[in-house]
Tab-separated table of C-alpha atoms and ligand atoms in Angstrom:
chain	number	residue	atom	x	y	z
E	26	MET	CA	-1.876	167.909	88.844
E	27	MET	CA	-4.858	169.898	90.045
E	28	ASP	CA	-8.293	168.477	89.596
E	29	ILE	CA	-10.746	169.620	86.964
E	30	GLU	CA	-13.433	170.644	89.446
E	31	PHE	CA	-11.116	173.222	90.968
E	32	VAL	CA	-10.872	175.073	87.665
E	33	ARG	CA	-14.432	174.365	86.581
E	34	THR	CA	-16.150	175.808	89.658
E	35	ARG	CA	-14.225	179.069	89.186
E	36	PHE	CA	-14.908	179.182	85.459
E	37	ILE	CA	-18.632	178.820	86.073
E	38	LYS	CA	-18.623	181.402	88.826
E	39	HIS	CA	-16.673	184.040	86.957
E	40	PHE	CA	-18.428	183.873	83.634
E	41	ASP	CA	-21.958	183.050	82.536
E	42	GLY	CA	-22.444	179.758	84.349
E	43	LYS	CA	-21.690	177.644	81.295
E	44	THR	CA	-18.855	175.159	81.040
E	45	GLY	CA	-16.153	174.962	78.377
E	46	ASN	CA	-13.445	172.481	77.493
E	47	VAL	CA	-10.605	171.793	79.879
E	48	TYR	CA	-6.973	171.446	78.788
E	49	ALA	CA	-3.764	170.748	80.679
E	50	SER	CA	-0.117	171.135	79.918
E	51	PRO	CA	2.990	170.449	81.999
E	52	GLY	CA	6.163	172.165	83.129
E	53	ARG	CA	9.439	170.361	82.497
E	54	ILE	CA	12.712	169.159	83.899
E	55	ASN	CA	15.917	168.913	81.922
E	56	LEU	CA	18.456	166.210	82.709
E	57	ILE	CA	21.258	167.948	80.829
E	58	GLY	CA	21.791	170.333	77.891
E	59	GLU	CA	21.357	173.839	79.277
E	60	HIS	CA	21.510	176.994	77.144
E	61	THR	CA	22.103	174.769	74.153
E	62	ASP	CA	18.673	175.082	72.542
E	63	TYR	CA	19.168	178.553	71.088
E	64	ASN	CA	22.624	177.419	70.024
E	65	GLY	CA	21.245	174.628	67.853
E	66	GLY	CA	22.507	171.952	70.247
E	67	TYR	CA	20.887	169.080	72.132
E	68	VAL	CA	18.645	169.097	75.168
E	69	PHE	CA	17.329	166.249	77.333
E	70	PRO	CA	14.047	167.337	78.918
E	71	GLY	CA	10.945	165.568	80.143
E	72	ALA	CA	7.492	166.839	81.109
E	73	VAL	CA	6.517	166.747	84.780
E	74	ASP	CA	3.315	165.943	86.618
E	75	LYS	CA	2.796	169.617	87.473
E	76	GLY	CA	1.431	172.134	85.036
E	77	VAL	CA	-1.319	174.491	84.002
E	78	MET	CA	-4.991	173.701	83.563
E	79	ALA	CA	-7.352	175.966	81.627
E	80	GLU	CA	-11.049	175.925	80.889
E	81	ILE	CA	-11.884	177.761	77.678
E	82	ARG	CA	-15.160	178.517	75.912
E	83	PRO	CA	-15.755	180.600	72.768
E	84	ASN	CA	-17.927	183.562	73.837
E	85	GLY	CA	-19.449	184.425	70.473
E	86	THR	CA	-17.606	187.737	70.081
E	87	GLU	CA	-15.210	188.512	67.271
E	88	ASP	CA	-12.179	189.211	69.442
E	89	THR	CA	-12.986	189.878	73.085
E	90	VAL	CA	-11.111	187.728	75.563
E	91	MET	CA	-12.287	187.544	79.160
E	92	ALA	CA	-9.584	185.965	81.269
E	93	TYR	CA	-9.386	184.965	84.893
E	94	ALA	CA	-6.160	183.901	86.610
E	95	ILE	CA	-7.470	181.733	89.433
E	96	ASP	CA	-4.278	181.659	91.495
E	97	LEU	CA	-3.873	185.429	91.385
E	98	LYS	CA	-7.623	186.129	91.652
E	99	ASP	CA	-7.085	188.586	88.831
E	100	ARG	CA	-9.507	189.279	85.998
E	101	VAL	CA	-8.479	190.978	82.741
E	102	ASP	CA	-10.582	191.569	79.621
E	103	PHE	CA	-8.966	192.631	76.372
E	104	LYS	CA	-9.428	192.630	72.627
E	105	LEU	CA	-7.230	190.651	70.275
E	106	SER	CA	-7.419	193.620	67.881
E	107	ASP	CA	-5.821	195.936	70.449
E	108	PRO	CA	-2.267	196.335	69.110
E	109	LYS	CA	-0.821	196.890	72.578
E	110	GLY	CA	-2.512	193.982	74.286
E	111	PRO	CA	-3.100	193.676	78.036
E	112	ARG	CA	-0.578	194.962	80.567
E	113	ALA	CA	-0.788	192.121	83.117
E	114	SER	CA	2.119	189.819	82.341
E	115	TRP	CA	0.056	186.626	82.747
E	116	ALA	CA	-2.572	187.926	80.292
E	117	ARG	CA	0.108	188.656	77.711
E	118	TYR	CA	0.684	184.916	77.366
E	119	ILE	CA	-2.947	184.450	76.381
E	120	TYR	CA	-2.891	187.441	74.046
E	121	GLY	CA	0.411	186.384	72.456
E	122	VAL	CA	-0.550	182.744	71.950
E	123	ALA	CA	-3.936	183.707	70.452
E	124	LEU	CA	-2.310	186.047	67.928
E	125	GLU	CA	0.428	183.557	67.068
E	126	MET	CA	-2.150	180.802	66.585
E	127	ARG	CA	-4.053	183.095	64.228
E	128	LYS	CA	-0.877	183.550	62.197
E	129	LEU	CA	-0.654	179.764	61.958
E	130	GLY	CA	-4.144	179.512	60.507
E	131	ALA	CA	-6.389	178.910	63.547
E	132	ASP	CA	-9.419	181.186	63.239
E	133	VAL	CA	-9.278	182.366	66.849
E	134	LYS	CA	-12.272	184.472	67.938
E	135	GLY	CA	-13.337	185.791	71.329
E	136	PHE	CA	-13.287	183.386	74.292
E	137	ASN	CA	-13.576	183.134	78.061
E	138	ILE	CA	-10.749	181.454	79.918
E	139	ALA	CA	-9.941	180.626	83.532
E	140	PHE	CA	-6.722	178.881	84.435
E	141	ALA	CA	-4.640	177.746	87.381
E	142	GLY	CA	-1.256	176.135	87.789
E	143	ASP	CA	0.832	174.104	90.175
E	144	VAL	CA	4.250	174.505	88.555
E	145	PRO	CA	6.247	176.512	91.072
E	146	LEU	CA	6.893	179.972	89.617
E	147	GLY	CA	10.495	181.013	89.067
E	148	ALA	CA	11.751	177.510	89.835
E	149	GLY	CA	13.172	176.978	86.356
E	150	MET	CA	10.446	174.441	85.557
E	151	SER	CA	8.882	176.490	82.764
E	152	SER	CA	5.570	177.596	84.144
E	153	SER	CA	5.346	180.008	81.221
E	154	ALA	CA	5.797	177.276	78.603
E	155	ALA	CA	3.121	175.276	80.435
E	156	MET	CA	0.727	178.206	79.966
E	157	GLU	CA	1.674	178.734	76.344
E	158	SER	CA	1.256	175.154	75.280
E	159	CYS	CA	-1.966	174.766	77.256
E	160	PHE	CA	-3.498	177.836	75.599
E	161	ALA	CA	-2.175	176.869	72.157
E	162	PHE	CA	-3.557	173.345	72.494
E	163	GLY	CA	-6.956	174.618	73.615
E	164	LEU	CA	-7.263	177.289	70.931
E	165	ASN	CA	-6.192	174.806	68.279
E	166	ASP	CA	-8.928	172.442	69.421
E	167	LEU	CA	-11.651	175.082	69.714
E	168	PHE	CA	-10.868	177.295	66.718
E	169	GLY	CA	-8.325	175.510	64.558
E	170	ASP	CA	-9.855	172.069	64.016
E	171	ASN	CA	-6.603	170.742	65.487
E	172	LYS	CA	-4.916	171.529	62.200
E	173	VAL	CA	-1.984	173.413	63.690
E	174	SER	CA	0.756	170.816	64.141
E	175	GLN	CA	2.427	170.061	67.453
E	176	TRP	CA	5.652	171.669	66.256
E	177	ASP	CA	3.818	174.804	65.197
E	178	MET	CA	2.292	175.008	68.670
E	179	VAL	CA	5.800	174.784	70.107
E	180	LEU	CA	6.842	177.663	67.854
E	181	ALA	CA	3.730	179.688	68.758
E	182	GLY	CA	4.745	179.434	72.412
E	183	GLN	CA	8.313	180.453	71.671
E	184	ALA	CA	7.158	183.363	69.482
E	185	THR	CA	4.936	184.511	72.346
E	186	GLU	CA	8.013	184.764	74.582
E	187	HIS	CA	9.948	186.616	71.889
E	188	ASN	CA	7.238	188.964	70.664
E	189	TYR	CA	5.154	189.707	73.760
E	190	CYS	CA	7.191	188.813	76.851
E	191	GLY	CA	10.729	189.968	76.099
E	192	VAL	CA	12.563	186.630	76.472
E	193	ASN	CA	14.513	185.380	73.449
E	194	CYS	CA	14.271	181.783	74.595
E	195	GLY	CA	14.987	178.606	72.659
E	196	ILE	CA	12.489	175.811	71.990
E	197	MET	CA	13.231	173.344	74.774
E	198	ASP	CA	10.502	174.318	77.239
E	199	GLN	CA	7.632	174.534	74.785
E	200	PHE	CA	8.836	171.350	73.083
E	201	ALA	CA	8.850	169.405	76.343
E	202	SER	CA	5.466	170.752	77.330
E	203	VAL	CA	3.840	169.779	74.023
E	204	PHE	CA	5.604	166.470	73.280
E	205	GLY	CA	6.159	165.081	76.799
E	206	LYS	CA	5.331	161.438	77.509
E	207	ALA	CA	4.936	159.787	80.916
E	208	GLY	CA	8.040	157.886	81.994
E	209	CYS	CA	10.182	159.233	79.146
E	210	LEU	CA	12.861	161.838	78.747
E	211	MET	CA	13.421	163.156	75.258
E	212	ARG	CA	16.638	163.910	73.464
E	213	LEU	CA	15.996	166.723	71.049
E	214	ASP	CA	18.360	168.005	68.407
E	215	CYS	CA	17.353	171.675	68.388
E	216	ARG	CA	18.829	172.242	64.939
E	217	SER	CA	17.102	169.460	62.983
E	218	ARG	CA	14.244	169.149	65.497
E	219	GLU	CA	14.596	165.376	65.436
E	220	PHE	CA	13.970	163.750	68.766
E	221	GLU	CA	13.832	160.423	70.505
E	222	TYR	CA	11.958	159.221	73.577
E	223	PHE	CA	14.192	157.665	76.238
E	224	PRO	CA	12.316	155.582	78.830
E	225	PHE	CA	13.850	156.733	82.092
E	226	LYS	CA	13.806	154.210	84.925
E	227	PRO	CA	17.102	154.544	86.715
E	228	ASP	CA	17.241	151.419	88.791
E	229	GLY	CA	18.298	152.301	92.336
E	230	TYR	CA	18.323	156.061	91.730
E	231	ARG	CA	15.837	158.875	91.691
E	232	LEU	CA	15.628	162.449	90.509
E	233	VAL	CA	14.794	165.162	92.975
E	234	LEU	CA	14.653	168.931	92.576
E	235	LEU	CA	15.723	171.264	95.351
E	236	ASP	CA	14.148	174.664	94.846
E	237	SER	CA	16.171	177.509	96.344
E	238	VAL	CA	13.020	179.643	96.152
E	239	VAL	CA	15.229	182.413	94.810
E	240	LYS	CA	13.347	183.865	91.878
E	241	HIS	CA	15.034	184.427	88.584
E	242	GLN	CA	14.042	187.115	86.154
E	243	LEU	CA	14.641	186.021	82.586
E	244	ALA	CA	12.768	188.904	81.009
E	245	GLY	CA	15.214	191.533	79.881
E	246	SER	CA	18.931	191.395	80.103
E	247	PRO	CA	20.712	188.430	81.684
E	248	TYR	CA	19.277	185.653	79.550
E	249	ASN	CA	19.163	187.617	76.308
E	250	ASP	CA	22.634	188.826	77.057
E	251	ARG	CA	23.996	185.253	77.119
E	252	ARG	CA	22.316	184.602	73.838
E	253	ARG	CA	23.890	187.705	72.308
E	254	SER	CA	27.346	186.580	73.436
E	255	CYS	CA	26.894	183.270	71.636
E	256	GLU	CA	25.701	184.999	68.476
E	257	ASN	CA	28.620	187.371	68.601
E	258	VAL	CA	31.116	184.509	68.726
E	259	VAL	CA	29.394	182.849	65.758
E	260	LYS	CA	29.667	186.118	63.810
E	261	HIS	CA	33.409	186.279	64.429
E	262	ILE	CA	33.939	182.663	63.436
E	263	ALA	CA	31.812	183.095	60.311
E	264	ALA	CA	33.855	186.145	59.282
E	265	LYS	CA	37.036	184.045	59.397
E	266	HIS	CA	35.476	181.262	57.320
E	267	PRO	CA	33.547	182.715	54.390
E	268	GLU	CA	33.644	179.293	52.715
E	269	ALA	CA	31.236	177.741	55.226
E	270	THR	CA	27.863	178.512	56.815
E	271	PHE	CA	27.684	179.155	60.517
E	272	GLU	CA	24.242	179.609	61.969
E	273	THR	CA	24.802	178.843	65.630
E	274	LEU	CA	27.561	177.585	67.918
E	275	ARG	CA	26.457	174.100	66.925
E	276	ASP	CA	28.278	174.668	63.638
E	277	CYS	CA	31.511	175.736	65.354
E	278	THR	CA	34.437	173.619	66.540
E	279	TRP	CA	36.784	174.035	69.477
E	280	GLU	CA	39.578	174.988	67.046
E	281	GLN	CA	37.469	177.714	65.483
E	282	LEU	CA	36.660	179.110	68.901
E	283	GLU	CA	40.386	179.266	69.683
E	284	GLU	CA	41.027	181.068	66.379
E	285	VAL	CA	38.820	183.989	67.383
E	286	LYS	CA	39.797	184.055	71.044
E	287	ALA	CA	41.850	187.236	70.648
E	288	ASP	CA	39.032	189.063	68.820
E	289	ILE	CA	36.252	188.482	71.341
E	290	SER	CA	35.809	189.430	74.962
E	291	GLU	CA	36.961	187.047	77.635
E	292	GLU	CA	33.349	186.804	78.780
E	293	ASP	CA	32.057	185.801	75.328
E	294	TYR	CA	34.871	183.264	75.037
E	295	ARG	CA	33.939	181.598	78.319
E	296	ARG	CA	30.269	181.499	77.394
E	297	ALA	CA	30.971	179.875	74.030
E	298	LYS	CA	33.314	177.411	75.710
E	299	PHE	CA	30.525	176.330	78.021
E	300	VAL	CA	28.132	175.803	75.106
E	301	LEU	CA	30.574	173.678	73.104
E	302	GLY	CA	31.284	171.570	76.173
E	303	GLU	CA	27.604	171.170	76.938
E	304	LYS	CA	26.905	169.845	73.459
E	305	ASP	CA	29.423	167.059	74.053
E	306	ARG	CA	28.088	166.363	77.540
E	307	VAL	CA	24.540	165.701	76.310
E	308	LEU	CA	25.853	163.100	73.897
E	309	GLY	CA	27.958	161.652	76.702
E	310	VAL	CA	24.870	161.340	78.884
E	311	CYS	CA	23.019	159.500	76.104
E	312	ASP	CA	25.819	156.960	75.796
E	313	ALA	CA	26.006	156.565	79.566
E	314	LEU	CA	22.230	156.059	79.815
E	315	ASN	CA	22.358	153.430	77.095
E	316	GLU	CA	24.986	151.612	79.125
E	317	GLY	CA	23.081	152.093	82.386
E	318	ASP	CA	26.097	153.991	83.747
E	319	TYR	CA	24.397	156.475	86.069
E	320	GLU	CA	27.617	157.372	87.835
E	321	ARG	CA	28.905	158.742	84.524
E	322	VAL	CA	25.625	160.637	83.983
E	323	GLY	CA	26.136	162.192	87.380
E	324	GLU	CA	29.748	163.227	86.681
E	325	LEU	CA	28.594	165.053	83.571
E	326	MET	CA	25.855	166.806	85.542
E	327	TYR	CA	28.451	168.128	87.994
E	328	GLN	CA	30.555	169.344	85.078
E	329	THR	CA	27.545	171.192	83.708
E	330	HIS	CA	26.999	172.877	87.043
E	331	GLU	CA	30.609	173.974	87.152
E	332	GLY	CA	30.347	175.424	83.649
E	333	LEU	CA	27.031	177.168	84.299
E	334	SER	CA	28.432	178.644	87.461
E	335	LYS	CA	31.975	179.665	86.442
E	336	ASP	CA	31.822	180.136	82.676
E	337	TYR	CA	28.218	180.913	81.806
E	338	GLU	CA	27.636	182.736	85.085
E	339	VAL	CA	23.977	181.928	85.564
E	340	SER	CA	24.291	180.501	89.070
E	341	CYS	CA	23.970	182.238	92.410
E	342	GLU	CA	25.197	181.643	95.949
E	343	GLU	CA	22.151	179.575	96.916
E	344	LEU	CA	22.455	177.199	93.951
E	345	ASP	CA	26.188	176.738	94.391
E	346	PHE	CA	25.540	175.957	98.036
E	347	LEU	CA	22.962	173.294	97.151
E	348	ASN	CA	25.401	171.818	94.667
E	349	ASP	CA	28.123	171.632	97.328
E	350	ILE	CA	25.772	169.927	99.756
E	351	ALA	CA	24.939	167.356	97.091
E	352	LYS	CA	28.622	166.633	96.534
E	353	GLU	CA	29.308	166.307	100.241
E	354	ASN	CA	26.428	163.860	100.611
E	355	GLY	CA	27.731	161.616	97.850
E	356	VAL	CA	24.866	162.490	95.490
E	357	THR	CA	25.593	161.015	92.062
E	358	GLY	CA	24.858	164.133	90.004
E	359	SER	CA	23.658	167.665	90.701
E	360	ARG	CA	23.382	170.881	88.769
E	361	ILE	CA	21.407	174.055	88.170
E	362	MET	CA	18.360	173.342	86.057
E	363	GLY	CA	16.817	175.672	83.479
E	364	GLY	CA	17.795	179.234	82.676
E	365	GLY	CA	19.500	179.831	86.026
E	366	PHE	CA	19.611	182.988	88.151
E	367	GLY	CA	17.786	181.140	90.914
E	368	GLY	CA	15.333	178.271	90.792
E	369	CYS	CA	16.257	174.616	91.326
E	370	THR	CA	19.058	172.137	91.258
E	371	ILE	CA	18.266	168.775	89.715
E	372	ASN	CA	19.814	165.863	91.587
E	373	LEU	CA	20.364	162.268	90.603
E	374	VAL	CA	20.637	160.467	93.907
E	375	ARG	CA	20.894	156.870	95.005
E	376	ASN	CA	17.772	155.712	96.830
E	377	ASP	CA	19.720	154.883	99.976
E	378	LEU	CA	21.182	158.401	100.188
E	379	TYR	CA	18.004	160.287	99.383
E	380	LEU	CA	16.686	160.984	102.878
E	381	GLN	CA	20.009	161.893	104.371
E	382	PHE	CA	20.711	164.281	101.478
E	383	VAL	CA	17.333	166.013	101.528
E	384	ASN	CA	17.398	166.434	105.306
E	385	ASP	CA	20.934	167.752	105.317
E	386	ALA	CA	20.124	170.204	102.505
E	387	LYS	CA	17.052	171.493	104.346
E	388	LYS	CA	18.922	171.941	107.577
E	389	ARG	CA	22.037	173.610	106.280
E	390	PHE	CA	20.285	175.747	103.682
E	391	SER	CA	17.885	177.159	106.237
E	392	GLU	CA	20.731	177.830	108.675
E	393	LYS	CA	22.478	179.865	106.006
E	394	PHE	CA	19.613	181.497	104.095
E	395	GLY	CA	16.792	181.571	106.603
E	396	HIS	CA	14.394	179.272	104.750
E	397	GLU	CA	14.314	175.664	103.619
E	398	PRO	CA	14.606	174.728	99.969
E	399	LYS	CA	11.450	173.129	98.591
E	400	VAL	CA	11.734	169.508	97.559
E	401	TYR	CA	10.051	168.113	94.443
E	402	ASP	CA	10.338	164.454	93.558
E	403	VAL	CA	10.387	164.204	89.800
E	404	ILE	CA	7.538	162.301	88.188
E	405	ILE	CA	7.750	162.357	84.414
E	406	GLY	CA	4.306	162.991	82.980
E	407	ASP	CA	2.450	163.593	79.736
E	408	GLY	CA	2.463	166.637	77.456
E	409	ALA	CA	-0.377	168.993	76.446
E	410	ARG	CA	-3.795	167.328	76.300
E	411	LYS	CA	-7.538	167.775	76.472
E	412	LEU	CA	-9.091	166.612	79.727
E	413	CYS	CA	-12.766	167.072	78.902
J	227	GLA	C1	15.037	178.794	79.687
J	227	GLA	C2	14.641	178.962	78.222
J	227	GLA	C3	15.009	177.726	77.393
J	227	GLA	C4	16.460	177.324	77.616
J	227	GLA	C5	16.783	177.281	79.103
J	227	GLA	C6	18.248	177.045	79.359
J	227	GLA	O1	14.281	177.780	80.275
J	227	GLA	O2	13.267	179.216	78.102
J	227	GLA	O3	14.748	177.983	76.040
J	227	GLA	O4	17.331	178.168	76.923
J	227	GLA	O5	16.413	178.476	79.782
J	227	GLA	O6	18.617	175.799	78.914
């Protein structure tokens, strides 16, 4: 995490010399359970030690926001009453969260904000959720008397993506960023929203991310398109079974998917097949973790990669290559992490193989693609919080 002084000196310089409150919120990893959140399934994320830090101070105006993105050296001022909001994509997160927090009862007025982040962008580690939950947490503290619940802050972040940023995401990223706890992964049931903390100390193993540095673009079609496929399959299954309620693929069985196979496209069928399989794999990983069987966890991770690549089609050449290198190096488990279309693989690797694997991946990846993958050792950190 960055240090407070880094943000504070810029906040003072860019505004009126006064200080505000400083908040921080993390990005996330996800051990398994990909593209299951918007299907009402399970996910297994944890917060990381990288995130977004923001200094915020009410500026006494009714609805003028003065915002400075430290990393981009970009300043944007806008009014919360402007129905269009700012154009800069980073400023839309501030605008969206502020309006969503108002809807939830926080009496958000004008404020000054400067923020910076160290979650790699486009790596599939949810830099946008880190922003959303950081801003939501800060605005709740400054204008909402902390009365907006943690879950409502999660939903404010998700609604920001839906209503102002064009991504119909699920709740995993914002959930992990708000509820994260150092040393723990969390198994969340995205339908009931019940969750459990799982202390994660894999004896003899470690988690490492290899970032392909290929940037994914979730805004617009490919992600929303996957979601539409899933909804379409649910619609077909529901039509065949008027006696029952089907909200998401979570409510559907393998048999029911087979029943509608002839009525849906081959592409939709494969996508739904992945989601049903992934639901079972998350539960399998929980059992394996309870038994300390990391080899089994790893097998399921490889299966997820295969499904994300072949059936859900959210992989790319670079990620498949990293996955192959992991396999060849005897890495226990490896798969695409996050939405896909670039970003990272998450790897569960035995301590004694770690160096050999990382070095081999760097060497061979740069021979093939002209640059090394970035390497991030996973440290599981805390969720959104006030620093001072
Ligand atoms: C993105 C979305 C999440 C989730 C993942 C895939 O990170 O924001 O809601 O759907 O992709 O698991």
